[in-house]
XYZ file of N, CA and C in Angstrom:
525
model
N 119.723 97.802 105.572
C 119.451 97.199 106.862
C 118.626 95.934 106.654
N 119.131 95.029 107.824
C 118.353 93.425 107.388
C 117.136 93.416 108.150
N 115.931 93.860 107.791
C 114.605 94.126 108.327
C 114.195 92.828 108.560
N 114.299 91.279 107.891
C 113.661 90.352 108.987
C 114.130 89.611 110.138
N 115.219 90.359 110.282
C 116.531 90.382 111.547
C 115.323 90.981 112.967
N 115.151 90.229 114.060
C 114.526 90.574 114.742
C 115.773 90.142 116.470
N 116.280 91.457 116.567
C 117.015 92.028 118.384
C 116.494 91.365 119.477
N 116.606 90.275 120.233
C 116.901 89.720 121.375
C 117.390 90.494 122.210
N 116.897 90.791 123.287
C 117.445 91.505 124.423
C 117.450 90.935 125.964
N 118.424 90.654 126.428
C 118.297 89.593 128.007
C 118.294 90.935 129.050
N 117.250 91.347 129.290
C 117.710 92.183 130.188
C 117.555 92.159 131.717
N 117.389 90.903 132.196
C 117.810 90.301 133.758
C 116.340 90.789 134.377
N 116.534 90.992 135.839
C 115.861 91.569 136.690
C 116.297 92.762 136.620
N 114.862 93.596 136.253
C 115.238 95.522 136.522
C 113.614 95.706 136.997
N 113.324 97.177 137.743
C 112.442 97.977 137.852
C 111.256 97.958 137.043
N 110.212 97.958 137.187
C 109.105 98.070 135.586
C 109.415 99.318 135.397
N 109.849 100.354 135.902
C 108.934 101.754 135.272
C 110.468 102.160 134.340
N 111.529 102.130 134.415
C 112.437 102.031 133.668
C 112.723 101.328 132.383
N 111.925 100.188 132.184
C 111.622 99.366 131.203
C 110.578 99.786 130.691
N 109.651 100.414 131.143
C 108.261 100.500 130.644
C 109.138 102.019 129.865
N 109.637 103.001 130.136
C 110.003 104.272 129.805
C 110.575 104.432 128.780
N 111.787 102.779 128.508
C 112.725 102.639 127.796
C 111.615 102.274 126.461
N 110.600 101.283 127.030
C 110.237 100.829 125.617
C 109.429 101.559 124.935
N 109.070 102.979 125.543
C 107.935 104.081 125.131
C 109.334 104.913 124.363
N 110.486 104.922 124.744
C 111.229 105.858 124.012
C 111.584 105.209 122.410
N 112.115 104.134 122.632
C 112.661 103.109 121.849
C 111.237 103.402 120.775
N 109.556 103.434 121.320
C 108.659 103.217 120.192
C 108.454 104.795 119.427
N 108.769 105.535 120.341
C 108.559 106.911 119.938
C 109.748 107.410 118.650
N 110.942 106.924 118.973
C 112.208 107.237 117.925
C 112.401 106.547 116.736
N 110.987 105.224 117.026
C 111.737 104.364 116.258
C 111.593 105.199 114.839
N 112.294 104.813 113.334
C 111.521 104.734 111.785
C 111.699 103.389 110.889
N 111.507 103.713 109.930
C 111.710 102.587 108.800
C 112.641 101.939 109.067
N 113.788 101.821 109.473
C 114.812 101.667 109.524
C 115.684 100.729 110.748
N 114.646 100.768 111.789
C 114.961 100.586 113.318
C 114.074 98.711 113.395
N 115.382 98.142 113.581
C 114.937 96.724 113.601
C 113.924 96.598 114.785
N 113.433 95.357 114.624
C 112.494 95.134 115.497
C 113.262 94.394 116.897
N 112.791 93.835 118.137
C 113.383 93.940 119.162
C 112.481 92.493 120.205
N 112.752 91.826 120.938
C 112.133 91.144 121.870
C 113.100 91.947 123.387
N 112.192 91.969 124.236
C 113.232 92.103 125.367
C 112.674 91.295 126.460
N 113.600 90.421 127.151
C 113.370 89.528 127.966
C 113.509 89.946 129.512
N 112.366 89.882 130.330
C 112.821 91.060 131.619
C 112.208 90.035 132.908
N 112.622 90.022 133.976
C 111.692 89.844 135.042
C 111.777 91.164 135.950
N 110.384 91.644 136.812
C 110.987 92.848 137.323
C 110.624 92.649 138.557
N 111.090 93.561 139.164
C 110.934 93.772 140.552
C 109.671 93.831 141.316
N 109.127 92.895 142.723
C 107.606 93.236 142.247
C 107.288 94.758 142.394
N 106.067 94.389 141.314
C 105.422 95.712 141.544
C 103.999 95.125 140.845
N 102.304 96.014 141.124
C 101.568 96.098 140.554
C 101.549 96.765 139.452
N 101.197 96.506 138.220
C 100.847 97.428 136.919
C 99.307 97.498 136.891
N 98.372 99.341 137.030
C 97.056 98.898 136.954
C 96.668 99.330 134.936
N 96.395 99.024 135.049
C 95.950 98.867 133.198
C 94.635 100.181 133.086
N 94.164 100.454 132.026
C 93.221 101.565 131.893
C 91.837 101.787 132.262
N 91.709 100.303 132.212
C 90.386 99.552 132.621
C 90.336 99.086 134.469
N 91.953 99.188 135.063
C 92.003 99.141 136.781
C 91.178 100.402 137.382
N 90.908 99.602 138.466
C 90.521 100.597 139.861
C 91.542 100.693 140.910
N 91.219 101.880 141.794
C 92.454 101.374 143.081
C 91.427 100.596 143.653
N 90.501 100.108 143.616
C 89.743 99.048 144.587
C 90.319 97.562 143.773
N 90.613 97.750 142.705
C 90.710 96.166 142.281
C 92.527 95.519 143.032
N 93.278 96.932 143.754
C 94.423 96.666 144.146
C 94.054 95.611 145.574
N 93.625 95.134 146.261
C 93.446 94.242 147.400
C 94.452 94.511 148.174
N 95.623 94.311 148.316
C 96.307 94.026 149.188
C 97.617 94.426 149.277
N 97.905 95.545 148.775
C 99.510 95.497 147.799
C 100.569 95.415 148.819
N 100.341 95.738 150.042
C 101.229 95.848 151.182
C 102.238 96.789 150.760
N 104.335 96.535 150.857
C 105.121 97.100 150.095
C 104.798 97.395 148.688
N 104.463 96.342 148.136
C 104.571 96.556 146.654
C 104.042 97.894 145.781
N 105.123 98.526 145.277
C 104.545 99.541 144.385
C 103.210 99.332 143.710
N 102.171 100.145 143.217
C 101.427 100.207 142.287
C 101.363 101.551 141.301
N 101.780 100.723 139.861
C 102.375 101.917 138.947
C 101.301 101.880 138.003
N 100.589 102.848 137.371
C 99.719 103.336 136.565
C 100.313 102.767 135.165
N 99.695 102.291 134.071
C 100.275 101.923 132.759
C 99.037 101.775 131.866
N 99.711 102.054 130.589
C 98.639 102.713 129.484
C 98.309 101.169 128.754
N 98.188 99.768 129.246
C 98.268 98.977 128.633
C 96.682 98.605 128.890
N 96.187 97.722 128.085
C 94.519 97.808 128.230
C 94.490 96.567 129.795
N 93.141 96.391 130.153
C 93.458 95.319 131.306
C 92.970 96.373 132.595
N 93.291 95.269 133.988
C 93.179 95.992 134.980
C 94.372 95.493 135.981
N 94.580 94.848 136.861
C 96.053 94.768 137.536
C 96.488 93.423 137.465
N 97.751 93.954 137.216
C 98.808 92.774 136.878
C 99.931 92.757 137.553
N 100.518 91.501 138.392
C 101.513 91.831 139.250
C 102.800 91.107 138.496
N 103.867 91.837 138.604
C 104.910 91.658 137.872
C 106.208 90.876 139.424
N 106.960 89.781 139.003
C 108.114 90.165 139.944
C 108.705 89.239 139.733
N 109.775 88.579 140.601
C 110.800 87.572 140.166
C 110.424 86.429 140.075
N 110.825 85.675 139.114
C 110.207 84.100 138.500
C 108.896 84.162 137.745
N 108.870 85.540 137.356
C 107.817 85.863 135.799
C 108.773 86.400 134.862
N 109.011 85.811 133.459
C 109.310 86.084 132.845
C 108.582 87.190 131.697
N 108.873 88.136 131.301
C 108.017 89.279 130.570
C 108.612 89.068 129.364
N 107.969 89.233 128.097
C 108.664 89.421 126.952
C 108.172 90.394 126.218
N 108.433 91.606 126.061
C 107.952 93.054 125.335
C 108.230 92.298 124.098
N 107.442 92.664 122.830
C 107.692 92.410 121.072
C 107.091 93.608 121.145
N 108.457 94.146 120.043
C 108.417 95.938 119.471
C 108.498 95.314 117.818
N 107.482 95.555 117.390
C 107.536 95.332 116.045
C 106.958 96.280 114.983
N 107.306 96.086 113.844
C 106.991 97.064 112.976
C 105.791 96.224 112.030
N 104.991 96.229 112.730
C 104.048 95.408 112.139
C 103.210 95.107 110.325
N 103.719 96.540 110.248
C 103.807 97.021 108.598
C 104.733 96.378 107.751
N 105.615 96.432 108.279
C 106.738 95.980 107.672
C 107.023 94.559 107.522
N 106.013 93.799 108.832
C 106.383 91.975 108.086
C 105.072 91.791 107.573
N 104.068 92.830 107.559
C 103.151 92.197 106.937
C 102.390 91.676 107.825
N 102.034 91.680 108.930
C 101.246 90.982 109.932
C 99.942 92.316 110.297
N 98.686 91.930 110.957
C 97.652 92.488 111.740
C 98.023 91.625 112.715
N 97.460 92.686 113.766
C 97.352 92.474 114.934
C 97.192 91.293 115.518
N 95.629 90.531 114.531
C 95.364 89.859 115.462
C 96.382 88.416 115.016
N 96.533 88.512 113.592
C 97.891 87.764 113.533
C 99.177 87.411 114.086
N 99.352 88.685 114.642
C 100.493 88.605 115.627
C 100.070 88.066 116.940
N 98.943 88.397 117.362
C 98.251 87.753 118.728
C 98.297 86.558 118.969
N 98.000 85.923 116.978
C 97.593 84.214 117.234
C 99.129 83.441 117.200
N 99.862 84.127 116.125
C 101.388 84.018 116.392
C 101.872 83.518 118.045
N 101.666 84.696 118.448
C 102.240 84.841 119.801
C 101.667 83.498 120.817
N 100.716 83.803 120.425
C 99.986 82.355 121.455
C 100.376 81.297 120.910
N 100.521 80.885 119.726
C 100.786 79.791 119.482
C 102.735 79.332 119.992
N 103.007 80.632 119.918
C 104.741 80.638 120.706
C 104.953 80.639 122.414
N 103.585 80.878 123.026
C 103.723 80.276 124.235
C 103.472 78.721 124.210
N 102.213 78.322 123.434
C 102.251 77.098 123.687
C 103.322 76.015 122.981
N 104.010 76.300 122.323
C 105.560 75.853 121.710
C 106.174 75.899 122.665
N 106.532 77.118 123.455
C 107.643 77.138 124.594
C 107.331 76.751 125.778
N 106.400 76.187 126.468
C 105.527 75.374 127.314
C 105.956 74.001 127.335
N 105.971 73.759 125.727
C 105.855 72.214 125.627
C 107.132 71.924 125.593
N 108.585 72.497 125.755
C 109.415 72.359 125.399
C 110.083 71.943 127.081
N 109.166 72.538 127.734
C 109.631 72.321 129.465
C 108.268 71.215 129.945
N 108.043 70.121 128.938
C 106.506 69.463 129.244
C 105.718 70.178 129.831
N 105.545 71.073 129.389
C 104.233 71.650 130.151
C 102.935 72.046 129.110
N 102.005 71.167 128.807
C 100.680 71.286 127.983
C 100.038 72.488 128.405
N 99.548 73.103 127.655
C 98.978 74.554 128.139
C 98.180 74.446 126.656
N 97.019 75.483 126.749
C 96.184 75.572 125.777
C 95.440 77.104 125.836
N 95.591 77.796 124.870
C 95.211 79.279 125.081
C 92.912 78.850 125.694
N 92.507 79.752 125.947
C 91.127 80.121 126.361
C 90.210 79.493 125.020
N 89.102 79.096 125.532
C 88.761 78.424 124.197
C 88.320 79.387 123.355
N 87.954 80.967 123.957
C 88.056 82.113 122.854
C 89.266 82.529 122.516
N 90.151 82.147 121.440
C 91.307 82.957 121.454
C 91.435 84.322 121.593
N 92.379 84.900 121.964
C 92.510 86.377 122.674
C 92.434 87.098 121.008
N 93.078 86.630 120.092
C 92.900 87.376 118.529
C 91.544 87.568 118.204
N 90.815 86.672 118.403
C 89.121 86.968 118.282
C 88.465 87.415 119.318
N 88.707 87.690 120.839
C 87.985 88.567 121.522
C 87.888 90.009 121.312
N 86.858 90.733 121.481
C 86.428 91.724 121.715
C 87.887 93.068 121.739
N 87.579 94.064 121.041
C 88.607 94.985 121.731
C 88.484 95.357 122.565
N 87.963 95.357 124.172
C 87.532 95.809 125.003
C 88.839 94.693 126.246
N 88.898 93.401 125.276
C 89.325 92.589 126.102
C 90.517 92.234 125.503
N 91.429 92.496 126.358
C 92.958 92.672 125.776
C 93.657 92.116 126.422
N 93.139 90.690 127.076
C 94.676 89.873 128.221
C 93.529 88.043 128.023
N 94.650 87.351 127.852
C 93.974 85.680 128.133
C 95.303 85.248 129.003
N 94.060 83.901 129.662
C 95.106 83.141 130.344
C 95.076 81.992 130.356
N 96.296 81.028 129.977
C 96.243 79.520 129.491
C 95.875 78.624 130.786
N 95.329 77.787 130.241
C 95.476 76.400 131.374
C 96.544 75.793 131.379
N 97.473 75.744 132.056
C 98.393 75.229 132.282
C 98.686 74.549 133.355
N 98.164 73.996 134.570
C 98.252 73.748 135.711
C 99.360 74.698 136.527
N 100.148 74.235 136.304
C 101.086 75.188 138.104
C 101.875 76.432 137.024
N 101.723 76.633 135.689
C 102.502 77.853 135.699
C 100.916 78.851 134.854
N 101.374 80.195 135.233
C 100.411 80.880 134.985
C 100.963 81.747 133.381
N 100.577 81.608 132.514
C 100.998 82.337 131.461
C 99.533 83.451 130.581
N 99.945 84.644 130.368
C 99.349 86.389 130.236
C 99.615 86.257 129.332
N 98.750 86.585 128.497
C 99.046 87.653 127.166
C 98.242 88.878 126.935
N 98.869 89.799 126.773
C 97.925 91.089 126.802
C 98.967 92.109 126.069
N 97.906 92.685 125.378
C 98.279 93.387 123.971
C 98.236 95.016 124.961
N 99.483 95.239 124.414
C 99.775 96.973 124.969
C 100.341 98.321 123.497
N 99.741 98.757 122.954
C 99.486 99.851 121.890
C 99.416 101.105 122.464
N 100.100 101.763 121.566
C 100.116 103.167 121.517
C 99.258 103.841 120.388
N 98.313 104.593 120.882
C 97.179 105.090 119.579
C 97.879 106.185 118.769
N 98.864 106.507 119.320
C 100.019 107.821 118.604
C 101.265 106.905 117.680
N 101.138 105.604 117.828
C 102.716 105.130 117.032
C 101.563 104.064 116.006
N 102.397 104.382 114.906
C 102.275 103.390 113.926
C 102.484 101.448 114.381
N 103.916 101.914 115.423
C 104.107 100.892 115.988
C 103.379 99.850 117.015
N 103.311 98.727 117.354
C 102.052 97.754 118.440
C 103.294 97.051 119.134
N 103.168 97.710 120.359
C 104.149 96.538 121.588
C 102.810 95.339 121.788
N 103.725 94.317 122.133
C 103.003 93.241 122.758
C 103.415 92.657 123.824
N 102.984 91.549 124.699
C 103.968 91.639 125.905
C 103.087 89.994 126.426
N 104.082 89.033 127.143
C 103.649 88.012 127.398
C 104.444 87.873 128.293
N 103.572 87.027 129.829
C 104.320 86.730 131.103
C 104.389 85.321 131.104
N 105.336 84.862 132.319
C 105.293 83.231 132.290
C 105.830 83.237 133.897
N 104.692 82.598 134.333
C 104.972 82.811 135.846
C 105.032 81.170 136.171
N 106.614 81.543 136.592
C 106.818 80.164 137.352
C 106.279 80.281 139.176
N 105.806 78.622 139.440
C 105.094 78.164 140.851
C 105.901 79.218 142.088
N 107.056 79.450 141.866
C 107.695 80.503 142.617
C 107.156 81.916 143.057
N 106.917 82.443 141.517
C 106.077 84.023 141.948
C 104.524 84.184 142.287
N 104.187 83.008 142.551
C 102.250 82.942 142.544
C 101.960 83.385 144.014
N 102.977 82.813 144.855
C 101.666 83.206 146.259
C 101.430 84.662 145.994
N 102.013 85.755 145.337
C 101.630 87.184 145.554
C 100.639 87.265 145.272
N 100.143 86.949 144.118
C 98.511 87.082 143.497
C 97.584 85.610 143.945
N 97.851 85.050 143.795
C 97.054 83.834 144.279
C 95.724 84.047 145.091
């Protein structure tokens, strides 16, 4: 098997909790063997509260679902014209730590930013050197809002990661 072969997945607008289920199964089955994966999602809105949420930090949810999730953080609203990108990686296997992959990752939002002119610059603490307590940054970017926040399973060898990109479209919800 070609292990630095890394799976692209377009998977449109779907549900979070179906995606969130899929990518807990996908981490639970994975082994040695099971390539690594990006999946590209926007979902339906909904609130995600993180481990560190309150239901007081929910304000206002009106319709919108609010779904419980094991990701560190406190609420995060997901919905159409945010782009999500789950990375299922086998982090052993390319040789990366965490926070390597963190600085990776940030440095691949601000690549894909600049590619639609849009200058963005991660927090002047990078999220790889904050605290483990603190597990989400957010770029300056003027009108688009871009997340990064690290989501782990303390039972898998394996580390999901996950990055949003919210176009001027999906903001009045949280705003």
């Amino acid at each position: 098997m070609q292990h630095n072969k890394i799976l692209i997945r377009q998977l449109g607008l779907q549900p979070y909790e179906p995606v969130s289920q899929a990518m807990h199964e996908f981490t639970d089955a994975r082994d040695e063997d099971t390539l690594d994966e990006i999946w590209l999602v926007e979902h339906h809105p909904v609130f995600t509260q993180g481990q560190a949420g309150k239901a007081e930090h929910v304000l206002v949810p009106g319709d919108i679902p609010v779904i419980q999730s094991d990701r560190g953080g406190q609420v995060t609203y997901h919905g159409p014209g945010q782009q999500v990108m789950y990375v299922l990686l086998d982090l052993k296997r390319r040789k990366l730590g965490v926070r390597e992959l963190v600085t990776l990752l940030e440095q691949t939002v601000v690549n894909t930013l600049a590619e639609y002119s849009i200058e963005s610059h991660p927090r002047a603490t990078p999220l790889a050197s904050m605290s483990a307590n603190a597990k989400s940054a957010l770029w300056d970017c003027g009108s688009v809002k871009v997340v990064l926040s690290t989501v782990w399973r303390l039972i898998s060898p394996w580390i999901s990661h996950r990055f949003c990109v919210s176009t001027p479209a999906a903001m009045p919800v949280w705003r």
